[in-house]
mmCIF file of C-alpha atoms and ligand atoms in Angstrom:
data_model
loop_
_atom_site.group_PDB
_atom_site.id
_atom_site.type_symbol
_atom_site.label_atom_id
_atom_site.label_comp_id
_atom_site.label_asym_id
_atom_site.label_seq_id
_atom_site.Cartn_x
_atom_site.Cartn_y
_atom_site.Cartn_z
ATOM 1 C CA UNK A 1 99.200 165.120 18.082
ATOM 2 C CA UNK A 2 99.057 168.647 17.637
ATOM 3 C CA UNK A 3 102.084 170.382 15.992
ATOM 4 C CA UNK A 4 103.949 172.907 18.124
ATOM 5 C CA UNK A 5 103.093 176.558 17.328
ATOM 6 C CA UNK A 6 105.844 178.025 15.983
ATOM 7 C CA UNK A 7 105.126 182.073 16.086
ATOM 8 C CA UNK A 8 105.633 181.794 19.762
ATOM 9 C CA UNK A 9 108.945 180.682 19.535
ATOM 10 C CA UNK A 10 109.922 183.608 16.233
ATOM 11 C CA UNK A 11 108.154 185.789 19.034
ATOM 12 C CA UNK A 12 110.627 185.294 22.061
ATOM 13 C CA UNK A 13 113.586 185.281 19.603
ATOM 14 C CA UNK A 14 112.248 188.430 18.208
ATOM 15 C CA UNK A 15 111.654 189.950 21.403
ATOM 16 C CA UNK A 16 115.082 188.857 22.899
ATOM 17 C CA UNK A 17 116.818 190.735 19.901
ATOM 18 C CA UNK A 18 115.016 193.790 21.012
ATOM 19 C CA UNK A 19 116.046 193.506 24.546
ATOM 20 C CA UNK A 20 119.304 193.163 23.871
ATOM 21 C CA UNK A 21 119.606 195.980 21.055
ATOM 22 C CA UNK A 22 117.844 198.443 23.977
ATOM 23 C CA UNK A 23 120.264 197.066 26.074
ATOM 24 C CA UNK A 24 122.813 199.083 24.245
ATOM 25 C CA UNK A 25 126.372 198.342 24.972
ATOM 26 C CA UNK A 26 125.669 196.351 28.150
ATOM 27 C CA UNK A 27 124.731 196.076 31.840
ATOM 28 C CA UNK A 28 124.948 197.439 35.449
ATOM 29 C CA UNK A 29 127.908 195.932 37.082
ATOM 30 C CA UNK A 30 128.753 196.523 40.494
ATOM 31 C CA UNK A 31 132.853 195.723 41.615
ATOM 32 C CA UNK A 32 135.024 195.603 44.544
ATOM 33 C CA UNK A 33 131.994 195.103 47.189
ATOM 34 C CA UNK A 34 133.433 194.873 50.644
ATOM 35 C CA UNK A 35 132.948 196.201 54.183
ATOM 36 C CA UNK A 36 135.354 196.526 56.659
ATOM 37 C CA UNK A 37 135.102 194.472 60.194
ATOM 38 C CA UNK A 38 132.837 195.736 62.753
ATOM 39 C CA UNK A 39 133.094 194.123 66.397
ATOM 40 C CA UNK A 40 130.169 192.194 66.801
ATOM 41 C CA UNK A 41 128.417 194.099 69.530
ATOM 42 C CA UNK A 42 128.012 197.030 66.342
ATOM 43 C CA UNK A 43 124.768 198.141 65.852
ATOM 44 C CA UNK A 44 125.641 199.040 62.219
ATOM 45 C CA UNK A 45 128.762 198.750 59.247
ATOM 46 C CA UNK A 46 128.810 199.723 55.960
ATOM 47 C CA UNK A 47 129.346 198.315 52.384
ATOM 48 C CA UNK A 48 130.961 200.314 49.621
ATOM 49 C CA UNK A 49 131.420 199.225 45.969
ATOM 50 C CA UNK A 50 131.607 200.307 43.018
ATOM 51 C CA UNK A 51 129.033 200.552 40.378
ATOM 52 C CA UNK A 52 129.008 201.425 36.762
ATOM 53 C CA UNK A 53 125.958 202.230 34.335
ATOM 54 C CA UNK A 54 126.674 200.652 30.833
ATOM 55 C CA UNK A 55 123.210 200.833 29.639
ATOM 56 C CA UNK A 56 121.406 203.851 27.358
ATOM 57 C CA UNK A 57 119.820 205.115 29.961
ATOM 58 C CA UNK A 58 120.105 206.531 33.334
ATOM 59 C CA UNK A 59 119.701 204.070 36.539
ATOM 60 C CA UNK A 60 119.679 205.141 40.198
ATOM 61 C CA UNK A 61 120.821 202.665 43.064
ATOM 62 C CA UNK A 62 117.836 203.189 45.906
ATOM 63 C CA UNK A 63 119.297 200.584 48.118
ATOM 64 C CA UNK A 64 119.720 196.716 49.160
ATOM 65 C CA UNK A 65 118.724 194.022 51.275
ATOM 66 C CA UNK A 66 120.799 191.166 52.744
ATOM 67 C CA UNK A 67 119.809 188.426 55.079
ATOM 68 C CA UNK A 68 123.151 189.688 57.000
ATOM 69 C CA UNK A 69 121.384 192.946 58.071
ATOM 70 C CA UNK A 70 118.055 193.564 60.085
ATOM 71 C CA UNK A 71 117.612 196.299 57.153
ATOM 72 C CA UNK A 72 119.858 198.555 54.670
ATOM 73 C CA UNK A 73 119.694 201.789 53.660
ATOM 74 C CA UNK A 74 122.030 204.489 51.325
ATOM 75 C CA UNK A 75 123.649 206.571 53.468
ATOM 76 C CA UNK A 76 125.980 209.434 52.485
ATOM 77 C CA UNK A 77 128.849 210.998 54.934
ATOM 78 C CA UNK A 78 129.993 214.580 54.465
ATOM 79 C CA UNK A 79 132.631 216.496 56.148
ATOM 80 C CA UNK A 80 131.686 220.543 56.857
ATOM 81 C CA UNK A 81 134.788 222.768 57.161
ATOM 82 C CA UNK A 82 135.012 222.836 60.573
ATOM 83 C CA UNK A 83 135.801 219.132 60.059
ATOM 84 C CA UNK A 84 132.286 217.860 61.538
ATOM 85 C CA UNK A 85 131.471 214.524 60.202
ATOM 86 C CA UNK A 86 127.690 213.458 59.231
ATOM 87 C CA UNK A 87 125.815 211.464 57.792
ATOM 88 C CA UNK A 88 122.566 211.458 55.970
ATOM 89 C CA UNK A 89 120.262 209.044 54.223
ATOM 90 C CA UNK A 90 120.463 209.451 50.400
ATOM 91 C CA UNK A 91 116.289 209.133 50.220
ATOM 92 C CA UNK A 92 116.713 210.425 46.388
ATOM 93 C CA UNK A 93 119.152 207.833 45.505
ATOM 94 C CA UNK A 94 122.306 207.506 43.492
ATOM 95 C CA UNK A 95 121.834 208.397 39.770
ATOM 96 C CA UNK A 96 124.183 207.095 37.291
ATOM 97 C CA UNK A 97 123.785 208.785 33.834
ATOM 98 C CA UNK A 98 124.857 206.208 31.208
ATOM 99 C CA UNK A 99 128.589 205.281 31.053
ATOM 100 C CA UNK A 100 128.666 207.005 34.705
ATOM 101 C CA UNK A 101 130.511 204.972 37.413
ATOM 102 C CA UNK A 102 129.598 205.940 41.234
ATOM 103 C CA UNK A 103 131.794 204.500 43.992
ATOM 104 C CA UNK A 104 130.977 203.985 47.603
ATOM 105 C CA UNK A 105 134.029 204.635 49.897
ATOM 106 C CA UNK A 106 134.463 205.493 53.453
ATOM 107 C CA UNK A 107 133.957 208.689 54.291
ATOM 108 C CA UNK A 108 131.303 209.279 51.217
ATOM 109 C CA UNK A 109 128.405 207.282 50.432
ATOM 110 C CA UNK A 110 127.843 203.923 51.597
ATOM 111 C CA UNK A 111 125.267 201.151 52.130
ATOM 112 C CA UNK A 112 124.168 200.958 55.948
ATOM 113 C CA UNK A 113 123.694 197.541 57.051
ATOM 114 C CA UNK A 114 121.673 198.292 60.187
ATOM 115 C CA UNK A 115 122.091 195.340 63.211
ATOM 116 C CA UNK A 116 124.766 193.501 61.043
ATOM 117 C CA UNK A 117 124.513 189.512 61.815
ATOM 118 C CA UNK A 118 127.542 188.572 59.956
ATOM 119 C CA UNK A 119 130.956 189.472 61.238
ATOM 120 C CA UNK A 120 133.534 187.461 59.069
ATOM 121 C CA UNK A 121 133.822 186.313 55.737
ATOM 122 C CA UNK A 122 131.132 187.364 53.209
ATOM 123 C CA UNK A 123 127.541 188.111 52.603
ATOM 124 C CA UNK A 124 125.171 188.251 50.345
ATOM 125 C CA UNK A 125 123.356 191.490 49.618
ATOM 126 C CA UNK A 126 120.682 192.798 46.645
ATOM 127 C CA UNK A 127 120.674 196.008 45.265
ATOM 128 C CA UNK A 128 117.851 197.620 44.477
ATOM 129 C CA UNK A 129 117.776 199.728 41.144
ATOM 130 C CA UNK A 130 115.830 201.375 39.937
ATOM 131 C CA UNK A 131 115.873 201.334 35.654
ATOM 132 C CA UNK A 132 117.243 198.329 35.172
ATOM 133 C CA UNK A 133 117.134 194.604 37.249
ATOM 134 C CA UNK A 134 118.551 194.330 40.731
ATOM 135 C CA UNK A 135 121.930 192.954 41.592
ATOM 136 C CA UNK A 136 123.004 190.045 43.812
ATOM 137 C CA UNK A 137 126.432 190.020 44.939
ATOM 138 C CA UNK A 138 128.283 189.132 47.893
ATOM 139 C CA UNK A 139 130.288 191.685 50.139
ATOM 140 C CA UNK A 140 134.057 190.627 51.231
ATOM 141 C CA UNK A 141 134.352 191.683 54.924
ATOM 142 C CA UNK A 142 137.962 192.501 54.991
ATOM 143 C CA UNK A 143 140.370 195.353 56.962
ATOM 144 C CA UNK A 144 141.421 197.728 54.170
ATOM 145 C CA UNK B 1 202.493 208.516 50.522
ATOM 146 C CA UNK B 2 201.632 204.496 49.209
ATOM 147 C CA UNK B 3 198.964 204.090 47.354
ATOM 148 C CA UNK B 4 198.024 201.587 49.892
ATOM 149 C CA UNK B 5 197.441 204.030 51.899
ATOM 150 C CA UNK B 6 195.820 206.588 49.803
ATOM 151 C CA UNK B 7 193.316 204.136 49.325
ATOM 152 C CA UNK B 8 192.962 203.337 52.681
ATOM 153 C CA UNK B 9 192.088 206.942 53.236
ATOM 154 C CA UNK B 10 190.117 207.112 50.075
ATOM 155 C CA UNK B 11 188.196 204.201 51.410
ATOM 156 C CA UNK B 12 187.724 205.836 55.049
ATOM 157 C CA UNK B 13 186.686 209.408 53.247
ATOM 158 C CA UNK B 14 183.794 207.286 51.533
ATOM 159 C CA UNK B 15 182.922 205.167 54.427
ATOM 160 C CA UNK B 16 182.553 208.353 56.772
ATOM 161 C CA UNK B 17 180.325 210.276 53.804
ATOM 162 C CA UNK B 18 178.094 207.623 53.702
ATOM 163 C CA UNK B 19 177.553 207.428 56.893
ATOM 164 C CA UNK B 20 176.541 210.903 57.038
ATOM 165 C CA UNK B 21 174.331 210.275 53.884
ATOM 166 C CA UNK B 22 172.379 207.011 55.400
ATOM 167 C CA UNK B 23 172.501 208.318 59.526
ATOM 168 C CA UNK B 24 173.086 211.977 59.777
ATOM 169 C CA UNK B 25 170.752 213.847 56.725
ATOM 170 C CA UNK B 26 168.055 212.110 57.493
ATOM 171 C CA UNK B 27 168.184 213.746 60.337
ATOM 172 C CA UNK B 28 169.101 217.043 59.999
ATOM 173 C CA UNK B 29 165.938 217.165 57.390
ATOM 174 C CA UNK B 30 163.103 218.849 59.436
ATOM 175 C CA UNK B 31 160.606 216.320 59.771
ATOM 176 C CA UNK B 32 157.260 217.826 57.929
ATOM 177 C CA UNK B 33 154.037 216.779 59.558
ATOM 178 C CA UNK B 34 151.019 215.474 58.310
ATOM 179 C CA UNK B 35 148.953 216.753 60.764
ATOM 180 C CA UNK B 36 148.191 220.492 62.661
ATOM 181 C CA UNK B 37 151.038 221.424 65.017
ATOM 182 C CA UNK B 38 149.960 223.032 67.988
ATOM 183 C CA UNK B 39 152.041 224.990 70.392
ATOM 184 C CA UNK B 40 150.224 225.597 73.029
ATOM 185 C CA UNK B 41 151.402 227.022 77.198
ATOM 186 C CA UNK B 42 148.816 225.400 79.176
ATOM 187 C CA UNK B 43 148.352 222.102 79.421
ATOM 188 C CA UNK B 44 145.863 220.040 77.448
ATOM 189 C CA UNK B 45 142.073 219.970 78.419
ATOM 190 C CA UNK B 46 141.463 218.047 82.036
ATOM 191 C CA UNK B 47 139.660 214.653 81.022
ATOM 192 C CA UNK B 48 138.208 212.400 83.950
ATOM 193 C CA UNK B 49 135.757 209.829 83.021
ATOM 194 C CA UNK B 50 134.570 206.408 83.552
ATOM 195 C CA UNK B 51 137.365 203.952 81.760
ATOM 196 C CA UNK B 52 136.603 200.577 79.963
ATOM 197 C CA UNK B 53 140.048 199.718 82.097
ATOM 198 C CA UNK B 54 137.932 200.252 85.107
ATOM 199 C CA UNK B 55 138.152 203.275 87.572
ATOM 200 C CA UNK B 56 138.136 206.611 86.540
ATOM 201 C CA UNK B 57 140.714 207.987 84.086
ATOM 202 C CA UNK B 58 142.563 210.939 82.974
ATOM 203 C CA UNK B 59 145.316 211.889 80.779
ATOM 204 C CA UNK B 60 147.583 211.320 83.282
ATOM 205 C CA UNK B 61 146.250 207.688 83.680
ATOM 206 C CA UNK B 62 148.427 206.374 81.192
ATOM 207 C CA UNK B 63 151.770 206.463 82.546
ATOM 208 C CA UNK B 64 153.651 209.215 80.376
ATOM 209 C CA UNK B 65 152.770 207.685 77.278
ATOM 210 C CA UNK B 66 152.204 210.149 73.701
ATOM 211 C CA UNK B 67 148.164 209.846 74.453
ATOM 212 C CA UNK B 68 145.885 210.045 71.247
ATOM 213 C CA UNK B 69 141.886 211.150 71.987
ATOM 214 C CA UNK B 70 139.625 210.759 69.582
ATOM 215 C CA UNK B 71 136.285 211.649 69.966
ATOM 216 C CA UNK B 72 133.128 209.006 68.441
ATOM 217 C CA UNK B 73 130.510 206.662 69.024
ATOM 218 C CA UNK B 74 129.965 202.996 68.580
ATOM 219 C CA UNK B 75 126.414 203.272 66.360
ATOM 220 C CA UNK B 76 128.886 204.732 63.988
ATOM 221 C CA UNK B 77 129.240 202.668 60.489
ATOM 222 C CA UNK B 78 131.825 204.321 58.899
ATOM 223 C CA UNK B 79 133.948 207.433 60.050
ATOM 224 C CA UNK B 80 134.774 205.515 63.279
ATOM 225 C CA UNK B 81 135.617 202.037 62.366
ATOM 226 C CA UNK B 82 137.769 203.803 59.628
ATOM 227 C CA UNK B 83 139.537 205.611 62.356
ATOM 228 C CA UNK B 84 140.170 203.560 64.938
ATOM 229 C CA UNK B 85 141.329 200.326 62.402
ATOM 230 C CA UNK B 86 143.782 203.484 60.655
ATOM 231 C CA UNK B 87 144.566 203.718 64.450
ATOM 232 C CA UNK B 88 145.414 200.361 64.644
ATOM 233 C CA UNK B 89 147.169 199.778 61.657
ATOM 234 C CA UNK B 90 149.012 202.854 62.593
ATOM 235 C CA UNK B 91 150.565 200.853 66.135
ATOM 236 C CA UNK B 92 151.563 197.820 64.012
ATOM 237 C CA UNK B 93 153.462 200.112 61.563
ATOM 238 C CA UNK B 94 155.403 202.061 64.845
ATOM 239 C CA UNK B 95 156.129 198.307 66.148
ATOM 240 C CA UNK B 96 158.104 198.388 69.154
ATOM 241 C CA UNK B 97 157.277 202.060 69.945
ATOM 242 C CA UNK B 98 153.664 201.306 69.928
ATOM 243 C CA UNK B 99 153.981 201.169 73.492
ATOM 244 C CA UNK B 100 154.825 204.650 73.774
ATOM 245 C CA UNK B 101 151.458 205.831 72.511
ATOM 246 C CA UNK B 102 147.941 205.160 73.992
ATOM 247 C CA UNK B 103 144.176 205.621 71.961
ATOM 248 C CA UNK B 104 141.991 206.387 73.509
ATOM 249 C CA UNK B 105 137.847 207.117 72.299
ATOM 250 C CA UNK B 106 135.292 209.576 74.251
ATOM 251 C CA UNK B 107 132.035 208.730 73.530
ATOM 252 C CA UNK B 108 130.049 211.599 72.072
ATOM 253 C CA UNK B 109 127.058 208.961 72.217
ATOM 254 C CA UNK B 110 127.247 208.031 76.830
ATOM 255 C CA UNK B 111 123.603 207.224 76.157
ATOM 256 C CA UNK B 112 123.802 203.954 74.438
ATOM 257 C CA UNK B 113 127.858 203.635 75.005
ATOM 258 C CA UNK B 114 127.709 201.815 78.105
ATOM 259 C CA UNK B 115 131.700 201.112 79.774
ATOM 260 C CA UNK B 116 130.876 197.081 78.983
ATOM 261 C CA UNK B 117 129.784 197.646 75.903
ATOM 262 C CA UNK B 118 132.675 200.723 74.493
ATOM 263 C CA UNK B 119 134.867 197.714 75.745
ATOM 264 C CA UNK B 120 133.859 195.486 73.867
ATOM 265 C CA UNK B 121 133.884 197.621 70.940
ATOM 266 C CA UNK B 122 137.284 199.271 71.431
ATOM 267 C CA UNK B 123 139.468 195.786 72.396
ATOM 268 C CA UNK B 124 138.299 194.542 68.671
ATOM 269 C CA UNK B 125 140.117 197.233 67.450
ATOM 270 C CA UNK B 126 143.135 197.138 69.576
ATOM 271 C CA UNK B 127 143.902 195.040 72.887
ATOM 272 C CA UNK B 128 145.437 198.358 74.311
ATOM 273 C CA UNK B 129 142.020 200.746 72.934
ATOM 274 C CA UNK B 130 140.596 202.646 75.470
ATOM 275 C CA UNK B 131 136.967 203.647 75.828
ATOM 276 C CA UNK B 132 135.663 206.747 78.386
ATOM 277 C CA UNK B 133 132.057 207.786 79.207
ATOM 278 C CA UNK B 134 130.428 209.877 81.350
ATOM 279 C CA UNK B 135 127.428 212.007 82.124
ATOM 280 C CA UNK B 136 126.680 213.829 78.662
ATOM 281 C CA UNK B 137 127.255 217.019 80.632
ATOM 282 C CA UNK B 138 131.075 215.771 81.458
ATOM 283 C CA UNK B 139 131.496 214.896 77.821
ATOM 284 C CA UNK B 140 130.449 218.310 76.253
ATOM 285 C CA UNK B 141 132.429 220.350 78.678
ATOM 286 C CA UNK B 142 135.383 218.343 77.539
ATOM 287 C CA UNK B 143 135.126 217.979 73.531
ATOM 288 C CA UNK B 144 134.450 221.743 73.626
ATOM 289 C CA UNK B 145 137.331 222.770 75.505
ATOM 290 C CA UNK B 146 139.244 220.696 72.864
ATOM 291 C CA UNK B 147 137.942 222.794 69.682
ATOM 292 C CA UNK B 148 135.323 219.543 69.676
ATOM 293 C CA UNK B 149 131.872 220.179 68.130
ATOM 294 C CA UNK B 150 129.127 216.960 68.527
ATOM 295 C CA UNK B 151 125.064 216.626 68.389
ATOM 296 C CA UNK B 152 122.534 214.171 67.424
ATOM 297 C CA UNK B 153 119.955 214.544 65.605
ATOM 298 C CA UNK B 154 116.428 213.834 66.127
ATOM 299 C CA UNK B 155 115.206 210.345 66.884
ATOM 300 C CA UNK B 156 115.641 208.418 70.367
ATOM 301 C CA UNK B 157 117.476 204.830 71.494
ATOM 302 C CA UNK B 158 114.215 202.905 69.967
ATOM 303 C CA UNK B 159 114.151 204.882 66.474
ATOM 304 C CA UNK B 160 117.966 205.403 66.488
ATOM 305 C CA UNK B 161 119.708 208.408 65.819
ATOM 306 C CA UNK B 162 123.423 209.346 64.708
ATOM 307 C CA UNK B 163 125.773 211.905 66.111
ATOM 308 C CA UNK B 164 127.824 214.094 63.928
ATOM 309 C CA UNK B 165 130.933 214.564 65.617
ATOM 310 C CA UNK B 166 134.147 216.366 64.820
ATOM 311 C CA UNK B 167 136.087 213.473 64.106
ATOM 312 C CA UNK B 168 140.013 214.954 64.076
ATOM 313 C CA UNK B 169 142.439 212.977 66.382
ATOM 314 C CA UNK B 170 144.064 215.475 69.736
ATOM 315 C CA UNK B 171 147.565 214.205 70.225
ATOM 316 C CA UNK B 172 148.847 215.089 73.663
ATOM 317 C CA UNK B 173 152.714 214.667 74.209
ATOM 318 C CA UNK B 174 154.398 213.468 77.320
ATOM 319 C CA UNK B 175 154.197 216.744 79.136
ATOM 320 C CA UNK B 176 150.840 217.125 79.277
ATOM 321 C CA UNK B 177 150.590 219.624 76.294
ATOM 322 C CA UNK B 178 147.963 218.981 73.125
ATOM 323 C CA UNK B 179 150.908 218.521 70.099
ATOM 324 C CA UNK B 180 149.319 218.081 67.332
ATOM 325 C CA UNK B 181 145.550 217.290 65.570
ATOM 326 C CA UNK B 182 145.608 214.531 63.362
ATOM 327 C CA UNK B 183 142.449 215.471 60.632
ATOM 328 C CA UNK B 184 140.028 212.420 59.878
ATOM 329 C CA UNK B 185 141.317 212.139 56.306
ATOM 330 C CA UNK B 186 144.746 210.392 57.044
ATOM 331 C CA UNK B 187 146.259 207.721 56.191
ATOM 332 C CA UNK B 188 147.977 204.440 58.773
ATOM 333 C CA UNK B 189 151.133 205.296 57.302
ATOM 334 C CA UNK B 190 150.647 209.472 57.696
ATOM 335 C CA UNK B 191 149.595 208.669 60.864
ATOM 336 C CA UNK B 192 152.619 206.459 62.311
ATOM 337 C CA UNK B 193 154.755 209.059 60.331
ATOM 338 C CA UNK B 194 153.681 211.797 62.855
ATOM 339 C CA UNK B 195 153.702 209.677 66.001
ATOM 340 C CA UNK B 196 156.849 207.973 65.495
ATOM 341 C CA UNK B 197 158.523 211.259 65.121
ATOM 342 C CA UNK B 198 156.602 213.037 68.545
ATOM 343 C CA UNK B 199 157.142 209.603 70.708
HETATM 344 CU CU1 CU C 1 125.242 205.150 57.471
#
């Protein structure tokens, strides 16, 4: 029998060491992912969280998917100073520098979950990143 | 004198200043709203639209109660779900005097806000939520003669679209007159504050 090549396995060690000193300090982490209750006839709700950049480098969230929602997309609502509220797609993004922290709260930015299907309980949703992997976590729907 | 009754007096001097500490201060402290007093001779804006309660309905559909208009939409993901469940949260904080007050939502969206479907929509919120629509025309006459700026942008019912919308709450008192404008950025508790105290 032939012996097991050993360079491939010094390779992946070697190569893991290297990802993980790039890595720097750490990760992406998102927090506190909820949305708040929408009746069920609602065309659309929103997910906020909060996400922080631990890595070297700079990351920008572009958006998520979830089996919950016919599609998703980052959304940003701004007040004017005739207090007009509206509210735009973020097509550019949300860029995190490293050690940057963004949060997505009512009345600011927020993932749209376009023709919601779940109404109680939780969801799963992936965030999309770009500069580092995407994210799975699951959204609490609760009244805040 | 006894000292019995010195210190029955002593006793009734302290019970009487408390009293006035716990019942009567509180009181006499002006109470400092949260939101944009208005003072205003005429009365409030005519509204009379289709009602999720059936019929048509004005502001003088809802039996003299402290009426609270807010003008939104139901394709609305954020602002208005924030809103209405502040509104909401704001009744259960009142309690017993929720009675006294009565939301109610325009629709700056009559296009896809159908009456069967705003009542749907506003009942999740609150049993007691009230939707109106209307023709668009109706709608824009009335959120402009209430200080009320909405439009939508481009895009149709199949692409979708979303309206922005001046999202402040009109409080209209008893008589008829607007009282106060609540500004989107308050709080459940800053809310029942300021209707408690006009109720
Ligand atoms: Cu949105």
């Amino acid at each position: 029998m032939k012996a097991v090549p050993k360079p491939p396995l010094l390779l992946a060690v070697g190569v893991a060491l290297v990802l993980v000193s790039c890595g720097g300090s750490g990760a992406v982490t998102v927090t506190d992912v909820w949305s708040r209750p929408v009746p069920p006839v609602s065309p659309a709700s929103a997910v906020f969280l909060e996400i922080t950049n631990d890595l070297d480098s700079a990351v920008t969230l572009t958006g998520a998917s979830s089996d919950a929602c016919g599609s998703m997309e980052l959304h940003e609502t701004t007040m004017d100073d005739s207090g007009v509220m509206a509210m735009q797609e973020l097509t550019a993004g949300l860029r995190l520098e490293p050690g940057a922290s963004g949060l997505l709260e009512p009345g600011g930015i927020h993932l749209m979950c376009i023709e919601p299907q779940v109404f109680e309980g939780s969801f799963d949703v992936e965030l999309t990143i770009d500069g580092a992997d995407s994210i799975s976590t699951a959204v609490a729907i609760e009244d805040r | 004198m006894t000292t019995k009754r010195l210190a029955k007096i002593a006793i009734a001097v302290l019970a009487v200043s408390v009293a006035a500490w716990v019942f009567v201060i509180p009181r006499l402290r002006p109470h400092v709203f949260h939101g944009v007093v208005m003072q205003s001779e005429t009365p409030a804006p005519a509204i009379d639209l289709e009602a999720t309660t059936g019929g048509m309905a004005g502001l003088d559909s809802f039996g003299g109660k402290l009426v609270v208009v807010y003008f939104g939409y139901t394709h609305c993901p954020d602002v208005c779900p924030t809103t209405l469940s502040s509104l909401n949260k704001a009744l259960d904080l009142i309690g017993d005097g929720a009675d006294d007050v009565q939301v109610v939502m325009v629709t700056v969206d009559p296009e896809r806000d159908t009456v069967e479907y705003l009542a749907e929509y506003m009942t999740y919120f609150d049993e007691s939520f009230v939707g109106l629509t209307g023709p668009i025309e109706d709608i824009s006459r009335i959120a402009t003669a209430y200080g009320v700026f909405f439009a939508a942008d481009e895009g149709d019912v199949e692409t979708g679209y979303t309206v922005a919308h001046n999202a402040s709450l009109m409080v209209i008192g008893r008589d008829g007159h607007l009282r106060l404008i609540l500004p989107p950025e308050l709080t459940a508790e800053q809310i029942a504050d300021d209707l408690k105290y006009l109720r």
